[in-house]
XYZ file of C-alpha atoms in Angstrom:
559
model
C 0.000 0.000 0.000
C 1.688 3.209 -0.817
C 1.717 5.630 1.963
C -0.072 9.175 1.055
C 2.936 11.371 0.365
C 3.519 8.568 -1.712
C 0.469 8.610 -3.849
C 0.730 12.626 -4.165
C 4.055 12.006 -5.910
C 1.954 10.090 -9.089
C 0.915 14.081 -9.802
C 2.806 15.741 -11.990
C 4.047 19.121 -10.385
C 2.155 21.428 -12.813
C -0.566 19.384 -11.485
C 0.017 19.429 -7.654
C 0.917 23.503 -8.217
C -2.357 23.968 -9.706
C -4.439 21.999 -7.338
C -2.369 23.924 -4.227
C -2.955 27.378 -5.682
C -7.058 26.350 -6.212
C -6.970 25.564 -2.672
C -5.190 28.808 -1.485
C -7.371 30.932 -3.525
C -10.610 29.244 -1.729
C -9.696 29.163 1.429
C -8.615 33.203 1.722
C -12.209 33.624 -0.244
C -14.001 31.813 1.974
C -11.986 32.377 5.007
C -14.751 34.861 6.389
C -17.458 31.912 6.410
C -15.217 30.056 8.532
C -16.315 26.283 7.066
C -14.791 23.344 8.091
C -14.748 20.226 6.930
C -13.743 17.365 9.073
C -13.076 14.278 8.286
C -14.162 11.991 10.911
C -17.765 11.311 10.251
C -18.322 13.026 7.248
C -21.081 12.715 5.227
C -21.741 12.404 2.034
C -23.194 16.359 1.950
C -20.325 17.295 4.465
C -18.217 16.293 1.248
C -19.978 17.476 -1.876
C -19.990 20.640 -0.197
C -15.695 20.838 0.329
C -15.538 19.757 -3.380
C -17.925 22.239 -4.297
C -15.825 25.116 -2.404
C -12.555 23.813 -4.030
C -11.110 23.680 -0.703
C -11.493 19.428 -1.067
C -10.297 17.011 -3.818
C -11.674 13.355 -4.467
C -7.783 12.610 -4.378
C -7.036 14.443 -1.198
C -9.864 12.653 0.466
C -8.604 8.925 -0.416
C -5.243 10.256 0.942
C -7.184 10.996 4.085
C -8.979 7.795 4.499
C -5.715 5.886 3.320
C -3.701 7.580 6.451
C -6.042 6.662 8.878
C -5.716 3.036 7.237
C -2.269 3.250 7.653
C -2.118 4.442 11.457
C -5.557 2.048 13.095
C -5.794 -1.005 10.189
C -1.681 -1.536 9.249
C -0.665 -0.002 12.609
C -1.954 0.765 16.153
C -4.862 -1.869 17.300
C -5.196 -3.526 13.726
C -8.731 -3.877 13.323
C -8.301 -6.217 10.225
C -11.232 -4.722 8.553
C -9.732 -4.751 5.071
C -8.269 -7.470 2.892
C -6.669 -5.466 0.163
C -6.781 -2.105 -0.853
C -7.235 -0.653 -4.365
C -3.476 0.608 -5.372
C -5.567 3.013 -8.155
C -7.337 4.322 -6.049
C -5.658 7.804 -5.568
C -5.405 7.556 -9.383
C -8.936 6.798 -10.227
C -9.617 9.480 -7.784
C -7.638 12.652 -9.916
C -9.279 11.406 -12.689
C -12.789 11.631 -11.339
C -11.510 15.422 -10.151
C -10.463 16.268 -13.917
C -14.009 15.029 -14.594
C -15.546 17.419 -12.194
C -13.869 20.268 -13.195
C -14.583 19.673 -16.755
C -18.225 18.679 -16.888
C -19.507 18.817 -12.760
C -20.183 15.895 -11.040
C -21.934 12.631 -11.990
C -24.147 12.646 -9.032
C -23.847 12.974 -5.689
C -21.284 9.566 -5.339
C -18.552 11.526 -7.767
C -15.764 11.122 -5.905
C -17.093 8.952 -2.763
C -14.934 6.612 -1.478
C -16.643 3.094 -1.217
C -15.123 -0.308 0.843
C -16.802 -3.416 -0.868
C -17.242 -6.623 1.050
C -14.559 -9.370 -0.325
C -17.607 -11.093 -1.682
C -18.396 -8.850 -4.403
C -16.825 -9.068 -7.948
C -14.248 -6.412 -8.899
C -12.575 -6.981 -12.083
C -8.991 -5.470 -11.103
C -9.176 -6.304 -7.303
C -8.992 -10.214 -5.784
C -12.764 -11.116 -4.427
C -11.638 -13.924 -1.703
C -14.473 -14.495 -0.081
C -12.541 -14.680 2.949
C -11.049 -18.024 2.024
C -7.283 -18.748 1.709
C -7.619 -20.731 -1.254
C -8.909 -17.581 -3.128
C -6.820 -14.920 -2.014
C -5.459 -14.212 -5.277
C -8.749 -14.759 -6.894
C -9.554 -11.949 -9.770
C -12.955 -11.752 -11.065
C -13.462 -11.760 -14.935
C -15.787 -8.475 -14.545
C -17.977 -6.416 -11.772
C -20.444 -7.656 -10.145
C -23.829 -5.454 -10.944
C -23.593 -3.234 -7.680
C -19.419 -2.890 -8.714
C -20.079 -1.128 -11.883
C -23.367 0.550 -10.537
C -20.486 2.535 -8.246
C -17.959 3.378 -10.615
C -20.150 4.438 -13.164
C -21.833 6.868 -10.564
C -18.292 7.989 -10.112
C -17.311 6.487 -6.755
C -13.545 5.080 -5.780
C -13.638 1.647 -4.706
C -11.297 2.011 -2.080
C -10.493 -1.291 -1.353
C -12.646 -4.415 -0.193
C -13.320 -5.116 3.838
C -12.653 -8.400 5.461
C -15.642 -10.742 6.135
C -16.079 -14.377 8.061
C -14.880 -16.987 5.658
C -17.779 -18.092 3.351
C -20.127 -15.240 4.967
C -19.896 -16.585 8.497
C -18.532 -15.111 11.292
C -15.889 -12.378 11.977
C -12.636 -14.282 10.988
C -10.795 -16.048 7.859
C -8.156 -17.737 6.652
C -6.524 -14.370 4.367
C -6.400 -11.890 7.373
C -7.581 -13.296 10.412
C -9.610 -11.551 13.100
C -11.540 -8.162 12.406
C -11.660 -6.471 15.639
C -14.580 -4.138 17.167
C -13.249 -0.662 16.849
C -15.212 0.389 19.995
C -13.226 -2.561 22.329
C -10.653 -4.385 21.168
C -11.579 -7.608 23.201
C -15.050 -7.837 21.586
C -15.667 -9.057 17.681
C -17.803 -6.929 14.894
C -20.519 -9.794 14.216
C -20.440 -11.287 10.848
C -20.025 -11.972 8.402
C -19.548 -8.011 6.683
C -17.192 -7.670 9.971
C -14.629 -5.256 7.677
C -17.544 -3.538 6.074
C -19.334 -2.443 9.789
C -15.672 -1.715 11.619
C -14.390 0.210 8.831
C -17.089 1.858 8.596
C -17.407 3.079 12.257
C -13.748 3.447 12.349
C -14.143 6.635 9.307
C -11.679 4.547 6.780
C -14.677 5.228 4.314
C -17.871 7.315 3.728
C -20.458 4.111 2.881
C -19.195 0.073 2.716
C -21.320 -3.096 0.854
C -22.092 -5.512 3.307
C -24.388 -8.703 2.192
C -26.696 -9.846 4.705
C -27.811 -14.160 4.307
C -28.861 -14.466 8.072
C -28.081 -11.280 9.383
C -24.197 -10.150 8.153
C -25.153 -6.532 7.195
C -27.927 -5.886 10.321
C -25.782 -7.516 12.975
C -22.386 -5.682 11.819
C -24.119 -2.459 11.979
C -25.782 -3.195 15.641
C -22.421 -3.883 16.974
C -20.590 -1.405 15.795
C -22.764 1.275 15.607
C -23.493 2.814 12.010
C -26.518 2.382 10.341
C -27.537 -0.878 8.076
C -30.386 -2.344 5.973
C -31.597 -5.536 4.525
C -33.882 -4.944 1.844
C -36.269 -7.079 -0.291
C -34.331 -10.368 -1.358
C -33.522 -9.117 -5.017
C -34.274 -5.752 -4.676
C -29.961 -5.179 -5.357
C -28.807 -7.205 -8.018
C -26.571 -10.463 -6.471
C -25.499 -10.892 -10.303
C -21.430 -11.117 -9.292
C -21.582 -11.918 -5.816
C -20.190 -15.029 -4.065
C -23.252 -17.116 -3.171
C -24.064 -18.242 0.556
C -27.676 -19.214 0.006
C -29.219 -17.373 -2.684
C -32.616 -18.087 -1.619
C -31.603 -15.198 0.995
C -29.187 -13.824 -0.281
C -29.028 -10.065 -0.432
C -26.414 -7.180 -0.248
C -26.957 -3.570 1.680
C -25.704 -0.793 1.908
C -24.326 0.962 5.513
C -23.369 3.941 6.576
C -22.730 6.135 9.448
C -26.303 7.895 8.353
C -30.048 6.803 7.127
C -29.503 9.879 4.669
C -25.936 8.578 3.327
C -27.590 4.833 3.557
C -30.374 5.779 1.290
C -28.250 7.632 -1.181
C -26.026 4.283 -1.886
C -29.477 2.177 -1.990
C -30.642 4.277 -4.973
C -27.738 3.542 -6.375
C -27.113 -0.036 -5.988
C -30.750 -0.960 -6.138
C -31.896 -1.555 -9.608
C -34.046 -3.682 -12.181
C -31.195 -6.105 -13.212
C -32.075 -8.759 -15.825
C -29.478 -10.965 -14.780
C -31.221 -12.008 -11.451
C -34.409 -13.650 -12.395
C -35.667 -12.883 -9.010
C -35.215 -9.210 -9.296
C -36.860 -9.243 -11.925
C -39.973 -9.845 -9.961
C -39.365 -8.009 -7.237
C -39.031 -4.703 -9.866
C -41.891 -5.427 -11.448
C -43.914 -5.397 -8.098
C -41.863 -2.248 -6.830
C -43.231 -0.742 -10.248
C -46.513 -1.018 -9.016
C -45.817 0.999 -5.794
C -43.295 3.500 -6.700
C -42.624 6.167 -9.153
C -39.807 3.822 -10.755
C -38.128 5.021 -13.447
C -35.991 2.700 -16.036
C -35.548 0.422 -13.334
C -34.253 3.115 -10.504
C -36.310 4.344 -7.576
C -34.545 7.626 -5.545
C -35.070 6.400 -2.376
C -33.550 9.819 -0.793
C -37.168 11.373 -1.811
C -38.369 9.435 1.531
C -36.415 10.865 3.795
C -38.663 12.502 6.130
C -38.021 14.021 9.455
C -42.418 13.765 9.820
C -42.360 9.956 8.804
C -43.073 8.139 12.002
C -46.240 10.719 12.702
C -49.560 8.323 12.481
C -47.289 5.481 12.410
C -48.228 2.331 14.337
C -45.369 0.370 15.786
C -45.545 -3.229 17.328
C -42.798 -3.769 19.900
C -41.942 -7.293 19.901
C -41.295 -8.325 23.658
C -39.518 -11.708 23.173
C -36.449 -9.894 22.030
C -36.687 -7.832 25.638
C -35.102 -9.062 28.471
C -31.300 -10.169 27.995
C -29.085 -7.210 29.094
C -31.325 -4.824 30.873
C -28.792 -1.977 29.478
C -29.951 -2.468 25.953
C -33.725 -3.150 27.089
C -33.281 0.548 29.016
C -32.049 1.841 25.519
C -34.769 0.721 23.504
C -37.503 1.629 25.749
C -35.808 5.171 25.279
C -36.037 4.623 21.381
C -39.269 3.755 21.718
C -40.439 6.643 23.986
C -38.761 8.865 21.483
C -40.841 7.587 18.414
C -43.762 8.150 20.649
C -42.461 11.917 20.782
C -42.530 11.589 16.954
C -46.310 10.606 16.367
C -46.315 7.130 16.493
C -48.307 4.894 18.365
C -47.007 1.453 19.907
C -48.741 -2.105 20.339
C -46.678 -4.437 22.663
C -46.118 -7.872 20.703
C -45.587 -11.448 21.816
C -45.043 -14.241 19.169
C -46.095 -17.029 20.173
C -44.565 -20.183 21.115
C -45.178 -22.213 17.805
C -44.041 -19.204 15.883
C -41.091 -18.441 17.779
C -40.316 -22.581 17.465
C -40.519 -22.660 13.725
C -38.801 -18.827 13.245
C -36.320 -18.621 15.424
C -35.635 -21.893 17.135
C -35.933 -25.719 15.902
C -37.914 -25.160 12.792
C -35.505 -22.297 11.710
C -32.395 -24.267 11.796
C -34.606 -26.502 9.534
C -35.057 -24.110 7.113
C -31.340 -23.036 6.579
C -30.291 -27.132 6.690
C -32.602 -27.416 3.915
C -31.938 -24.339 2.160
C -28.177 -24.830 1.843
C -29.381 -28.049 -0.419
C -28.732 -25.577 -3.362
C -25.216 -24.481 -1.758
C -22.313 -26.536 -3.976
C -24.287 -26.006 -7.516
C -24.586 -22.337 -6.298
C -20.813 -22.457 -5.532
C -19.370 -24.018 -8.486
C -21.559 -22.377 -11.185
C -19.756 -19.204 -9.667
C -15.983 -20.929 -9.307
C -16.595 -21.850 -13.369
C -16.556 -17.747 -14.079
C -12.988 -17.245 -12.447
C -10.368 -18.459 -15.771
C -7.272 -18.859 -13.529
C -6.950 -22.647 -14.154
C -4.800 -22.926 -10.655
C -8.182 -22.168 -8.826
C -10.135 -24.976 -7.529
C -13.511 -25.535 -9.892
C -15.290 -27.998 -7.512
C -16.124 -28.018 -3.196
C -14.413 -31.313 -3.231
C -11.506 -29.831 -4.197
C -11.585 -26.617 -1.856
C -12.227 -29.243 0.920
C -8.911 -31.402 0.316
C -7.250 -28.079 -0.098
C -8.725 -26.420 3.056
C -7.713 -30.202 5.003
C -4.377 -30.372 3.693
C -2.738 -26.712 3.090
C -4.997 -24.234 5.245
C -6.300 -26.320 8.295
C -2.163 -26.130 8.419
C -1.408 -22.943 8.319
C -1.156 -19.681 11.109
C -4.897 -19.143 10.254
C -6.904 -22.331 9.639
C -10.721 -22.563 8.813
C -13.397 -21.951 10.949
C -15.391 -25.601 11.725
C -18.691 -23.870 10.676
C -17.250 -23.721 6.874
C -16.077 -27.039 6.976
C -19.328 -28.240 7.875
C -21.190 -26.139 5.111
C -18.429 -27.745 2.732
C -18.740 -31.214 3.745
C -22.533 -31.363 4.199
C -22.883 -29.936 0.497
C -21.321 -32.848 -0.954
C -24.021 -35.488 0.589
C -27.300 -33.040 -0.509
C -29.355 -31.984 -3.742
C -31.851 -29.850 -4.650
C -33.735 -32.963 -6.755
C -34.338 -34.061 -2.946
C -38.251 -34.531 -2.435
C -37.186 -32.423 1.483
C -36.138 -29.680 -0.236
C -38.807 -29.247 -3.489
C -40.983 -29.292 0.325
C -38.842 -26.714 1.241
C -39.906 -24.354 -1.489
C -43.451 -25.175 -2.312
C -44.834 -25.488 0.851
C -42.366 -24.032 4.013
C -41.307 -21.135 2.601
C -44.414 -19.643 1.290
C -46.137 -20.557 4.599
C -43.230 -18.685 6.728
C -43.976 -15.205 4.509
C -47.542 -15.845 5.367
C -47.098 -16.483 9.180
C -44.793 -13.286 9.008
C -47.295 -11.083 7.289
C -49.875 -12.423 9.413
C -48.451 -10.560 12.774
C -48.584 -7.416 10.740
C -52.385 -8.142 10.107
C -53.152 -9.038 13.466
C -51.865 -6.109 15.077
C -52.522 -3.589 12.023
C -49.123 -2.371 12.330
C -46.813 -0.549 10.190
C -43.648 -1.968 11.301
C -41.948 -4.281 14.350
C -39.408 -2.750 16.278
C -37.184 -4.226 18.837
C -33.478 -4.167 19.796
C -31.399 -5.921 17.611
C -29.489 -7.761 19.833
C -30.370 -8.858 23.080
C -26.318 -8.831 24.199
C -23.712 -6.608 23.090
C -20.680 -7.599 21.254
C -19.398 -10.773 22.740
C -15.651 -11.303 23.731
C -13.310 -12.419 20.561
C -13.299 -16.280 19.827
C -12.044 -18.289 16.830
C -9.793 -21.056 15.837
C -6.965 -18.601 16.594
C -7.407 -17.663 20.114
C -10.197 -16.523 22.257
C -10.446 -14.028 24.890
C -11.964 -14.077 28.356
C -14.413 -10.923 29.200
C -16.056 -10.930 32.605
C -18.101 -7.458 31.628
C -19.952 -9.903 29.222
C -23.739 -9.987 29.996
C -24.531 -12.890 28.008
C -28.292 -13.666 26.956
C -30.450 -16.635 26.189
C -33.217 -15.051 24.274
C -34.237 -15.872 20.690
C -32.632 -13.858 18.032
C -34.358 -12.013 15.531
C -31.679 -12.230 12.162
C -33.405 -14.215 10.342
C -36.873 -12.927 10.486
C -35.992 -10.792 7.273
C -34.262 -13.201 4.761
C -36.086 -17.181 5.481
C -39.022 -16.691 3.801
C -40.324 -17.283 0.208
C -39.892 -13.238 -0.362
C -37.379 -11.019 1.663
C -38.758 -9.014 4.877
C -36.218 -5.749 4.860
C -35.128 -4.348 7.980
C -32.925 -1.497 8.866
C -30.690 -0.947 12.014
C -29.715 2.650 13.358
C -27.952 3.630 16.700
C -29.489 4.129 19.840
C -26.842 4.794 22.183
C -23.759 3.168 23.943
C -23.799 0.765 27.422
C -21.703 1.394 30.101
C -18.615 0.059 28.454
C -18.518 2.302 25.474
C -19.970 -0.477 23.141
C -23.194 0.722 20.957
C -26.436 -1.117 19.935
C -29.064 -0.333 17.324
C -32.779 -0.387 17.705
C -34.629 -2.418 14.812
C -37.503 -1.513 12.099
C -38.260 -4.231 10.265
C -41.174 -4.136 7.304
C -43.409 -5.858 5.174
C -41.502 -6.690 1.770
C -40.845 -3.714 -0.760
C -41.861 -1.328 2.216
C -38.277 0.211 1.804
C -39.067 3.591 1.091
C -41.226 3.517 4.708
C -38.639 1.865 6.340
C -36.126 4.468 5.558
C -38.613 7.330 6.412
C -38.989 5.791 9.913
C -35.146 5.286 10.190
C -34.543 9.263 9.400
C -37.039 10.903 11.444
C -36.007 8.778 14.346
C -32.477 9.361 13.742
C -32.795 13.573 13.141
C -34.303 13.257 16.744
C -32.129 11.848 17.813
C -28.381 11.533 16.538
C -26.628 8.901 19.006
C -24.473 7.856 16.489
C -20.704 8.496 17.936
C -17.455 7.517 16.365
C -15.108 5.549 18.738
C -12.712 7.152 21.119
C -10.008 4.786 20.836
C -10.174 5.996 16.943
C -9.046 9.379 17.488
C -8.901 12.082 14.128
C -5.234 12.688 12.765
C -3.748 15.558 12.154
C -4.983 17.255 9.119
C -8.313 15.700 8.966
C -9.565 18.774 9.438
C -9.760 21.878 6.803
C -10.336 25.498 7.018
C -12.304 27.399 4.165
């Protein structure tokens, strides 16, 4: 990685002298306003605005993300929230500032620097998946949300770590991602490098993909906002599959604005997913779509949650009594906001076939599809060293990485092994589809009815981030207040259609660590969501960026 001195040397010095006199000349005309723009926590206004002064470059700011890279993810605690980092990136960055100054932005992304989970197809950039054997894996092309970015003129910065085969906070390339907010405690998986980095201001918005709950839980535990959407509603066309019958990436952010401005740009009709194909055509029917785009910043609305009726779902109360006491406060303030509440308790059968017994069911049977999944998408990498089949990345894993300083997880080995003995021609699993999975979206909708509610809301997680554990070493944390209770991850995704949730902050326990209060929807209620998300966030704004991260010098500028 070069160092950001480094990268300012690729200028050439008519160049640099140019760019330094801009900056001179708009900081002593604007010196009387007295802006500032600041790095840490910066949104994506906060930046369009510096560019729009002169007094900030697309360049300059990768320089600015890259030192902090340099000083908390190379150096200091080493969060290990990024597997490699794009060495273009300062490059691609001048170019896109040419751009601007020849024709004005693309849109309000020109010049945004974007982390991409290691999942996610980049053509010039390795997409490991968090596995060993693919650590030098390059992608033919993007994947559909890749090129969506560049062509919308951000940087891909780089791609964040993830849990090996989306599971989990570790892998076999890097190792451990650690929780910016306590080193002892892990991010939750498996977009671990896409929710640290992102609380840890080495980007403005990441890519997370969330199966079970690896974009929500990431987000809860570190703080910064997060949503699921719609299974299908953003293209998986180039993204390593986990299950796609859940499959689905999202966007986060440190803010439901910045959040919804990436959605509306990774979201999109995409005729190379069959199944967001349908979901389109039924978001057509809702929306003001337009050739396959919705703007989802048009529902941001600091009003939204006026007339609202919430159902607070009481089995996820009761583990820590820190984070009950914080969502109670959430709650209270969406009362402030016009809403109206309805406690909610799912009952036992539900809570057995959703969230206990019958749910681990669902994903056994689900992962049926998992090694044709996997090797349809090993068959599009054309390095013939790469393995083409599980069998082989299971003799591989058991003979060169279960050897090495950072062997596999169990969990993946399982998922590997267990592939090899299933089909989807199994009568269990055409059960699976036809009959289960339909019937869960209509037990799901069905609390919705009987309540007459516009949305569920609960904490997250019933604990906060746990003390680190993996194949490597674990650590001992007496502070831990451990909890028992149902979980509510994979409400959203096991179902015959996607449920979306989002995840924003509502404050910090004792120890410094944050959680985020839930709102979780009815499928395509996005745009409602996200309205709900804002106004309770403007009210709000408990959103904090870690102390042990601490700004550098010159993340801040004068104009």
């Amino acid at each position: 990685m070069k160092t950001p001195r480094a990268l300012s040397k690729l200028l050439p010095d008519k160049t640099r002298l140019c760019c330094a006199a801009a900056l001179l000349c708009a900081a002593s005309t604007l010196d009387a306003a007295d802006k500032r723009f600041v790095l840490e926590e910066a949104t994506i206004a906060d930046i369009q605005s510096a560019m729009q002064s002169g007094a900030l470059s697309s360049e300059r700011l990768v320089q600015l993300y890259l030192a902090r890279i340099a000083a908390y993810e190379d150096g200091g605690p080493k969060l290990n929230a990024i597997l490699s980092l794009n060495p273009r990136a300062a490059e691609q960055a001048a170019a896109l500032d040419r751009e601007r100054a020849a024709k004005g932005p693309r849109g309000p992304l020109h010049g945004i620097p974007v982390l991409l989970k290691d999942n996610v197809d980049t053509f010039d950039l390795p997409t490991s998946n968090g596995s060993a054997i693919l650590r030098n894996a390059i992608p033919p092309d993007d994947a559909a949300i890749a090129k969506a970015l560049r062509e919308a003129g951000a940087v891909i910065l780089g791609k964040a770590a993830m849990g090996e085969f989306a599971g989990g906070s570790y892998n076999s390339v890097g190792g451990q991602t650690v929780n910016p907010y306590d080193f002892k405690r892990h991010t939750g998986g498996s977009s671990s490098g896409s929710g640290a980095a992102i609380a840890a201001n080495f980007a403005v918005l990441a890519v997370g993909t969330d199966t079970s709950t690896s974009v929500r839980g990431p987000a809860a535990y570190n703080g910064i906002v997060g949503l699921r959407p719609t299974t299908g509603l953003i293209s998986r066309d180039g993204i390593a599959p986990k299950n796609l019958n859940f499959d689905s990436a999202g966007p986060m952010a440190r803010s439901v604005s910045d959040m919804a401005q990436m959605l509306s740009t990774i979201a999109f009709k995409d005729a190379a997913d069959e199944l967001g194909l349908r979901v389109w055509d039924e978001m057509g029917k809702r929306y003001p779509v337009k050739s396959g785009h919705l703007d989802f910043t048009q529902y941001l609305d600091a009003g939204a949650l006026k007339g609202k009726k919430l159902g607070i779902v009481r089995n996820f109360f009761g583990g820590d009594p820190e984070i009950d006491a914080l969502a109670e406060q959430a709650i209270a303030q969406m009362r402030k906001l016009g809403a109206t509440t309805v406690d909610i308790r799912l009952d036992a059968a539900f809570v057995k076939h959703y969230l206990g017994e019958g749910n681990r069911d669902i994903r056994r049977l689900s992962d049926y599809r998992f090694r044709a999944d996997w090797e349809r998408y090993l068959a599009t990498f054309k390095d013939p060293k790469l393995p083409k089949t599980v069998a082989e990345m299971v003799r591989l894993y058991e003979t060169e990485v279960m050897k090495s300083p950072l062997p596999v997880e169990d969990s993946v080995m399982r998922l590997l092994k267990t592939s090899l003995t299933t089909s989807t021609d199994a009568p269990e699993y055409k059960i699976f589809l036809n009959e289960t999975m339909p019937k869960a979206t209509a037990d799901k909708l069905a609390v919705f009815e009987r309540y007459g509610v516009d949305a569920l809301v609960f904490p997250y997680f019933s604990s906060f981030a746990p003390p680190i554990k993996n194949p490597v070493y674990a650590i001992e944390d007496k502070a831990y207040v451990s909890s028992e209770l149902p979980q509510p991850a994979t409400l959203s995704g096991y179902s015959s259609v996607g449920f979306p949730s989002v995840v924003v902050p509502m404050g910090f326990g004792g120890l410094g660590l944050p959680m985020d209060i839930t709102i979780f929807g009815k499928p395509y209620d996005e745009p409602k969501l996200i309205g709900m998300a804002y106004a309770y966030e403007q009210a709000t704004h408990l959103r904090k960026p870690s102390p042990l991260m601490k700004p550098l010098s010159g993340e801040t500028i004068r104009y």
